[in-house]
Amino acid sequence: MHYVLFYRFVKDSKTVKLPFRNDHLKFAWEAAERGELILGGALSDPEDEAMLLFKGNSPEVAENFANKDPYVTNGVVTQWQVRLWTTVVGEDAASSVRPA
């Protein structure tokens, strides 16, 4: 199953997150190497939110990430939410549905 982790950043997040960026990226790449984090990045113009796509058997994979992410623990992220994403189209869809 796929889960999307949504982040909402503090104002001026580009500046505020700089001291924590390397630790956040290291943490994220480790999750990617374990096969948990598929894609992640900030939404742009404005850069006030981010989306991270996880693969796992439960939302805990994304929730555990958020609870330990340096951006969250250091206050760069003001809110986060995990949502189940029912992927149905594409090579990596969790619940592939083809037309009749």
Short mmCIF file of N, CA and C in Angstrom, two decimals:
data_model
loop_
_atom_site.label_atom_id
_atom_site.label_comp_id
_atom_site.label_asym_id
_atom_site.label_seq_id
_atom_site.Cartn_x
_atom_site.Cartn_y
_atom_site.Cartn_z
N MET A 1 0.84 -1.17 0.00
CA MET A 1 0.00 0.00 0.00
C MET A 1 0.88 1.23 0.00
N HIS A 2 0.33 2.33 -0.50
CA HIS A 2 1.03 3.60 -0.52
C HIS A 2 0.40 4.57 0.47
N TYR A 3 1.27 5.33 1.09
CA TYR A 3 0.84 6.36 2.04
C TYR A 3 1.56 7.66 1.70
N VAL A 4 0.81 8.76 1.73
CA VAL A 4 1.41 10.06 1.49
C VAL A 4 1.50 10.81 2.82
N LEU A 5 2.68 11.29 3.09
CA LEU A 5 2.92 12.12 4.27
C LEU A 5 2.95 13.57 3.79
N PHE A 6 2.03 14.37 4.29
CA PHE A 6 1.96 15.79 3.94
C PHE A 6 2.58 16.59 5.07
N TYR A 7 3.45 17.52 4.72
CA TYR A 7 4.06 18.44 5.68
C TYR A 7 3.60 19.86 5.38
N ARG A 8 3.39 20.64 6.43
CA ARG A 8 3.19 22.09 6.31
C ARG A 8 4.36 22.72 7.05
N PHE A 9 5.07 23.62 6.35
CA PHE A 9 6.26 24.26 6.91
C PHE A 9 5.94 25.58 7.59
N VAL A 10 6.86 26.01 8.45
CA VAL A 10 6.81 27.34 9.04
C VAL A 10 7.04 28.38 7.93
N LYS A 11 6.69 29.64 8.22
CA LYS A 11 7.00 30.71 7.27
C LYS A 11 8.51 30.81 7.11
N ASP A 12 8.92 31.21 5.92
CA ASP A 12 10.34 31.35 5.59
C ASP A 12 11.09 30.02 5.79
N SER A 13 10.44 28.94 5.38
CA SER A 13 11.01 27.61 5.62
C SER A 13 12.35 27.40 4.91
N LYS A 14 12.58 28.06 3.78
CA LYS A 14 13.85 27.88 3.08
C LYS A 14 15.02 28.26 3.98
N THR A 15 14.85 29.29 4.76
CA THR A 15 15.90 29.74 5.67
C THR A 15 15.89 28.92 6.96
N VAL A 16 14.71 28.69 7.51
CA VAL A 16 14.58 28.01 8.80
C VAL A 16 15.10 26.58 8.74
N LYS A 17 14.91 25.90 7.61
CA LYS A 17 15.31 24.49 7.55
C LYS A 17 16.79 24.27 7.24
N LEU A 18 17.51 25.31 6.86
CA LEU A 18 18.92 25.14 6.48
C LEU A 18 19.77 24.42 7.53
N PRO A 19 19.69 24.76 8.81
CA PRO A 19 20.53 24.05 9.80
C PRO A 19 20.21 22.56 9.93
N PHE A 20 19.03 22.15 9.49
CA PHE A 20 18.58 20.76 9.67
C PHE A 20 18.52 19.98 8.36
N ARG A 21 18.82 20.65 7.26
CA ARG A 21 18.64 20.05 5.93
C ARG A 21 19.48 18.78 5.74
N ASN A 22 20.74 18.82 6.11
CA ASN A 22 21.60 17.66 5.90
C ASN A 22 21.10 16.46 6.71
N ASP A 23 20.73 16.69 7.98
CA ASP A 23 20.22 15.59 8.81
C ASP A 23 18.91 15.05 8.25
N HIS A 24 18.04 15.94 7.77
CA HIS A 24 16.77 15.51 7.17
C HIS A 24 17.04 14.66 5.93
N LEU A 25 17.93 15.14 5.06
CA LEU A 25 18.22 14.38 3.83
C LEU A 25 18.85 13.03 4.14
N LYS A 26 19.75 12.97 5.10
CA LYS A 26 20.35 11.69 5.49
C LYS A 26 19.27 10.73 5.99
N PHE A 27 18.40 11.23 6.84
CA PHE A 27 17.31 10.43 7.38
C PHE A 27 16.39 9.93 6.26
N ALA A 28 16.07 10.81 5.31
CA ALA A 28 15.18 10.44 4.20
C ALA A 28 15.84 9.41 3.28
N TRP A 29 17.12 9.61 2.95
CA TRP A 29 17.79 8.65 2.09
C TRP A 29 17.91 7.28 2.75
N GLU A 30 18.08 7.24 4.05
CA GLU A 30 18.11 5.96 4.76
C GLU A 30 16.77 5.25 4.64
N ALA A 31 15.67 5.99 4.74
CA ALA A 31 14.33 5.41 4.58
C ALA A 31 14.15 4.92 3.14
N ALA A 32 14.68 5.65 2.18
CA ALA A 32 14.60 5.23 0.76
C ALA A 32 15.40 3.95 0.53
N GLU A 33 16.56 3.86 1.13
CA GLU A 33 17.39 2.66 0.97
C GLU A 33 16.73 1.44 1.58
N ARG A 34 15.90 1.63 2.60
CA ARG A 34 15.15 0.51 3.20
C ARG A 34 13.92 0.15 2.37
N GLY A 35 13.62 0.93 1.34
CA GLY A 35 12.45 0.67 0.50
C GLY A 35 11.16 1.24 1.04
N GLU A 36 11.24 2.08 2.06
CA GLU A 36 10.04 2.67 2.67
C GLU A 36 9.63 3.96 1.96
N LEU A 37 10.56 4.86 1.78
CA LEU A 37 10.29 6.15 1.15
C LEU A 37 10.55 6.02 -0.35
N ILE A 38 9.52 6.28 -1.14
CA ILE A 38 9.62 6.14 -2.60
C ILE A 38 10.04 7.45 -3.24
N LEU A 39 9.38 8.53 -2.89
CA LEU A 39 9.66 9.87 -3.41
C LEU A 39 9.36 10.88 -2.32
N GLY A 40 10.06 11.98 -2.34
CA GLY A 40 9.76 13.05 -1.40
C GLY A 40 10.30 14.37 -1.89
N GLY A 41 9.65 15.44 -1.50
CA GLY A 41 10.14 16.75 -1.85
C GLY A 41 9.14 17.83 -1.51
N ALA A 42 9.64 19.07 -1.54
CA ALA A 42 8.81 20.23 -1.23
C ALA A 42 7.99 20.64 -2.45
N LEU A 43 6.80 21.15 -2.18
CA LEU A 43 6.01 21.80 -3.22
C LEU A 43 6.54 23.22 -3.37
N SER A 44 6.55 23.73 -4.57
CA SER A 44 7.18 25.01 -4.83
C SER A 44 6.19 26.10 -5.19
N ASP A 45 6.67 27.33 -5.02
CA ASP A 45 5.93 28.54 -5.42
C ASP A 45 4.54 28.63 -4.83
N PRO A 46 4.38 28.76 -3.55
CA PRO A 46 5.40 28.94 -2.52
C PRO A 46 5.85 27.59 -1.96
N GLU A 47 7.02 27.61 -1.36
CA GLU A 47 7.55 26.39 -0.74
C GLU A 47 7.06 26.33 0.71
N ASP A 48 5.79 25.96 0.85
CA ASP A 48 5.17 25.95 2.17
C ASP A 48 4.71 24.57 2.61
N GLU A 49 4.79 23.61 1.70
CA GLU A 49 4.38 22.24 2.01
C GLU A 49 5.31 21.25 1.32
N ALA A 50 5.22 19.99 1.76
CA ALA A 50 5.98 18.92 1.12
C ALA A 50 5.12 17.67 1.10
N MET A 51 5.47 16.76 0.20
CA MET A 51 4.80 15.47 0.09
C MET A 51 5.86 14.39 0.04
N LEU A 52 5.64 13.32 0.79
CA LEU A 52 6.54 12.18 0.78
C LEU A 52 5.71 10.92 0.59
N LEU A 53 6.08 10.11 -0.37
CA LEU A 53 5.35 8.89 -0.71
C LEU A 53 6.05 7.69 -0.10
N PHE A 54 5.30 6.93 0.69
CA PHE A 54 5.81 5.75 1.36
C PHE A 54 5.12 4.49 0.87
N LYS A 55 5.82 3.38 0.99
CA LYS A 55 5.27 2.07 0.69
C LYS A 55 5.38 1.23 1.95
N GLY A 56 4.25 0.61 2.36
CA GLY A 56 4.28 -0.20 3.55
C GLY A 56 2.96 -0.90 3.79
N ASN A 57 2.90 -1.69 4.85
CA ASN A 57 1.69 -2.44 5.18
C ASN A 57 0.71 -1.65 6.03
N SER A 58 1.16 -0.51 6.57
CA SER A 58 0.30 0.31 7.42
C SER A 58 0.82 1.75 7.38
N PRO A 59 0.02 2.69 7.88
CA PRO A 59 0.48 4.08 7.91
C PRO A 59 1.64 4.30 8.88
N GLU A 60 1.93 3.32 9.72
CA GLU A 60 3.01 3.48 10.70
C GLU A 60 4.35 3.78 10.06
N VAL A 61 4.59 3.29 8.85
CA VAL A 61 5.87 3.55 8.20
C VAL A 61 6.06 5.05 8.00
N ALA A 62 5.03 5.75 7.57
CA ALA A 62 5.11 7.20 7.38
C ALA A 62 5.03 7.94 8.71
N GLU A 63 4.20 7.48 9.61
CA GLU A 63 4.07 8.12 10.93
C GLU A 63 5.38 8.05 11.71
N ASN A 64 6.03 6.89 11.67
CA ASN A 64 7.31 6.74 12.36
C ASN A 64 8.36 7.66 11.77
N PHE A 65 8.34 7.80 10.46
CA PHE A 65 9.27 8.72 9.79
C PHE A 65 9.04 10.14 10.31
N ALA A 66 7.80 10.58 10.27
CA ALA A 66 7.48 11.95 10.68
C ALA A 66 7.88 12.22 12.13
N ASN A 67 7.62 11.27 13.00
CA ASN A 67 7.93 11.47 14.41
C ASN A 67 9.42 11.62 14.71
N LYS A 68 10.27 11.12 13.80
CA LYS A 68 11.71 11.17 14.01
C LYS A 68 12.44 12.10 13.04
N ASP A 69 11.74 12.66 12.08
CA ASP A 69 12.36 13.52 11.07
C ASP A 69 12.90 14.79 11.72
N PRO A 70 14.16 15.14 11.47
CA PRO A 70 14.72 16.37 12.03
C PRO A 70 13.91 17.64 11.70
N TYR A 71 13.25 17.67 10.58
CA TYR A 71 12.41 18.83 10.27
C TYR A 71 11.23 18.93 11.25
N VAL A 72 10.69 17.81 11.65
CA VAL A 72 9.57 17.80 12.60
C VAL A 72 10.09 18.06 14.01
N THR A 73 11.11 17.35 14.41
CA THR A 73 11.60 17.47 15.79
C THR A 73 12.21 18.83 16.09
N ASN A 74 12.60 19.57 15.05
CA ASN A 74 13.18 20.90 15.24
C ASN A 74 12.23 22.03 14.87
N GLY A 75 10.95 21.72 14.66
CA GLY A 75 9.95 22.75 14.47
C GLY A 75 9.86 23.38 13.09
N VAL A 76 10.51 22.81 12.09
CA VAL A 76 10.39 23.32 10.72
C VAL A 76 9.02 22.96 10.15
N VAL A 77 8.50 21.81 10.56
CA VAL A 77 7.17 21.35 10.15
C VAL A 77 6.18 21.72 11.26
N THR A 78 5.13 22.45 10.87
CA THR A 78 4.13 22.87 11.86
C THR A 78 2.99 21.87 11.98
N GLN A 79 2.70 21.16 10.89
CA GLN A 79 1.64 20.14 10.87
C GLN A 79 2.05 19.04 9.92
N TRP A 80 1.63 17.84 10.24
CA TRP A 80 1.81 16.74 9.28
C TRP A 80 0.61 15.81 9.37
N GLN A 81 0.38 15.11 8.25
CA GLN A 81 -0.76 14.20 8.14
C GLN A 81 -0.38 13.06 7.20
N VAL A 82 -0.81 11.86 7.53
CA VAL A 82 -0.60 10.69 6.67
C VAL A 82 -1.93 10.27 6.10
N ARG A 83 -1.96 10.03 4.79
CA ARG A 83 -3.18 9.57 4.12
C ARG A 83 -2.86 8.35 3.28
N LEU A 84 -3.77 7.38 3.30
CA LEU A 84 -3.68 6.23 2.41
C LEU A 84 -3.94 6.71 0.99
N TRP A 85 -3.10 6.30 0.06
CA TRP A 85 -3.28 6.66 -1.35
C TRP A 85 -3.55 5.37 -2.10
N THR A 86 -4.74 5.22 -2.62
CA THR A 86 -5.12 4.03 -3.37
C THR A 86 -4.62 4.20 -4.80
N THR A 87 -3.42 3.70 -5.05
CA THR A 87 -2.82 3.81 -6.38
C THR A 87 -3.34 2.68 -7.26
N VAL A 88 -3.86 3.05 -8.44
CA VAL A 88 -4.50 2.06 -9.31
C VAL A 88 -3.91 2.02 -10.72
N VAL A 89 -3.16 3.02 -11.11
CA VAL A 89 -2.59 3.06 -12.45
C VAL A 89 -1.08 3.26 -12.36
N GLY A 90 -0.35 2.52 -13.15
CA GLY A 90 1.10 2.64 -13.20
C GLY A 90 1.77 1.35 -12.79
N GLU A 91 3.01 1.25 -13.20
CA GLU A 91 3.78 0.03 -12.96
C GLU A 91 3.87 -0.33 -11.49
N ASP A 92 3.93 0.66 -10.61
CA ASP A 92 4.07 0.41 -9.19
C ASP A 92 2.79 0.56 -8.40
N ALA A 93 1.64 0.58 -9.08
CA ALA A 93 0.36 0.73 -8.39
C ALA A 93 0.17 -0.42 -7.40
N ALA A 94 -0.32 -0.06 -6.22
CA ALA A 94 -0.54 -1.08 -5.18
C ALA A 94 -1.79 -1.92 -5.47
N SER A 95 -2.78 -1.33 -6.13
CA SER A 95 -4.03 -2.03 -6.46
C SER A 95 -4.35 -1.77 -7.92
N SER A 96 -3.58 -2.38 -8.79
CA SER A 96 -3.71 -2.13 -10.22
C SER A 96 -5.12 -2.44 -10.73
N VAL A 97 -5.69 -1.49 -11.47
CA VAL A 97 -7.01 -1.67 -12.08
C VAL A 97 -6.86 -1.35 -13.57
N ARG A 98 -7.19 -2.33 -14.38
CA ARG A 98 -7.11 -2.16 -15.84
C ARG A 98 -8.49 -1.98 -16.42
N PRO A 99 -8.62 -1.30 -17.56
CA PRO A 99 -9.94 -1.15 -18.19
C PRO A 99 -10.45 -2.49 -18.69
N ALA A 100 -11.76 -2.59 -18.77
CA ALA A 100 -12.40 -3.84 -19.23
C ALA A 100 -12.11 -4.08 -20.69
#
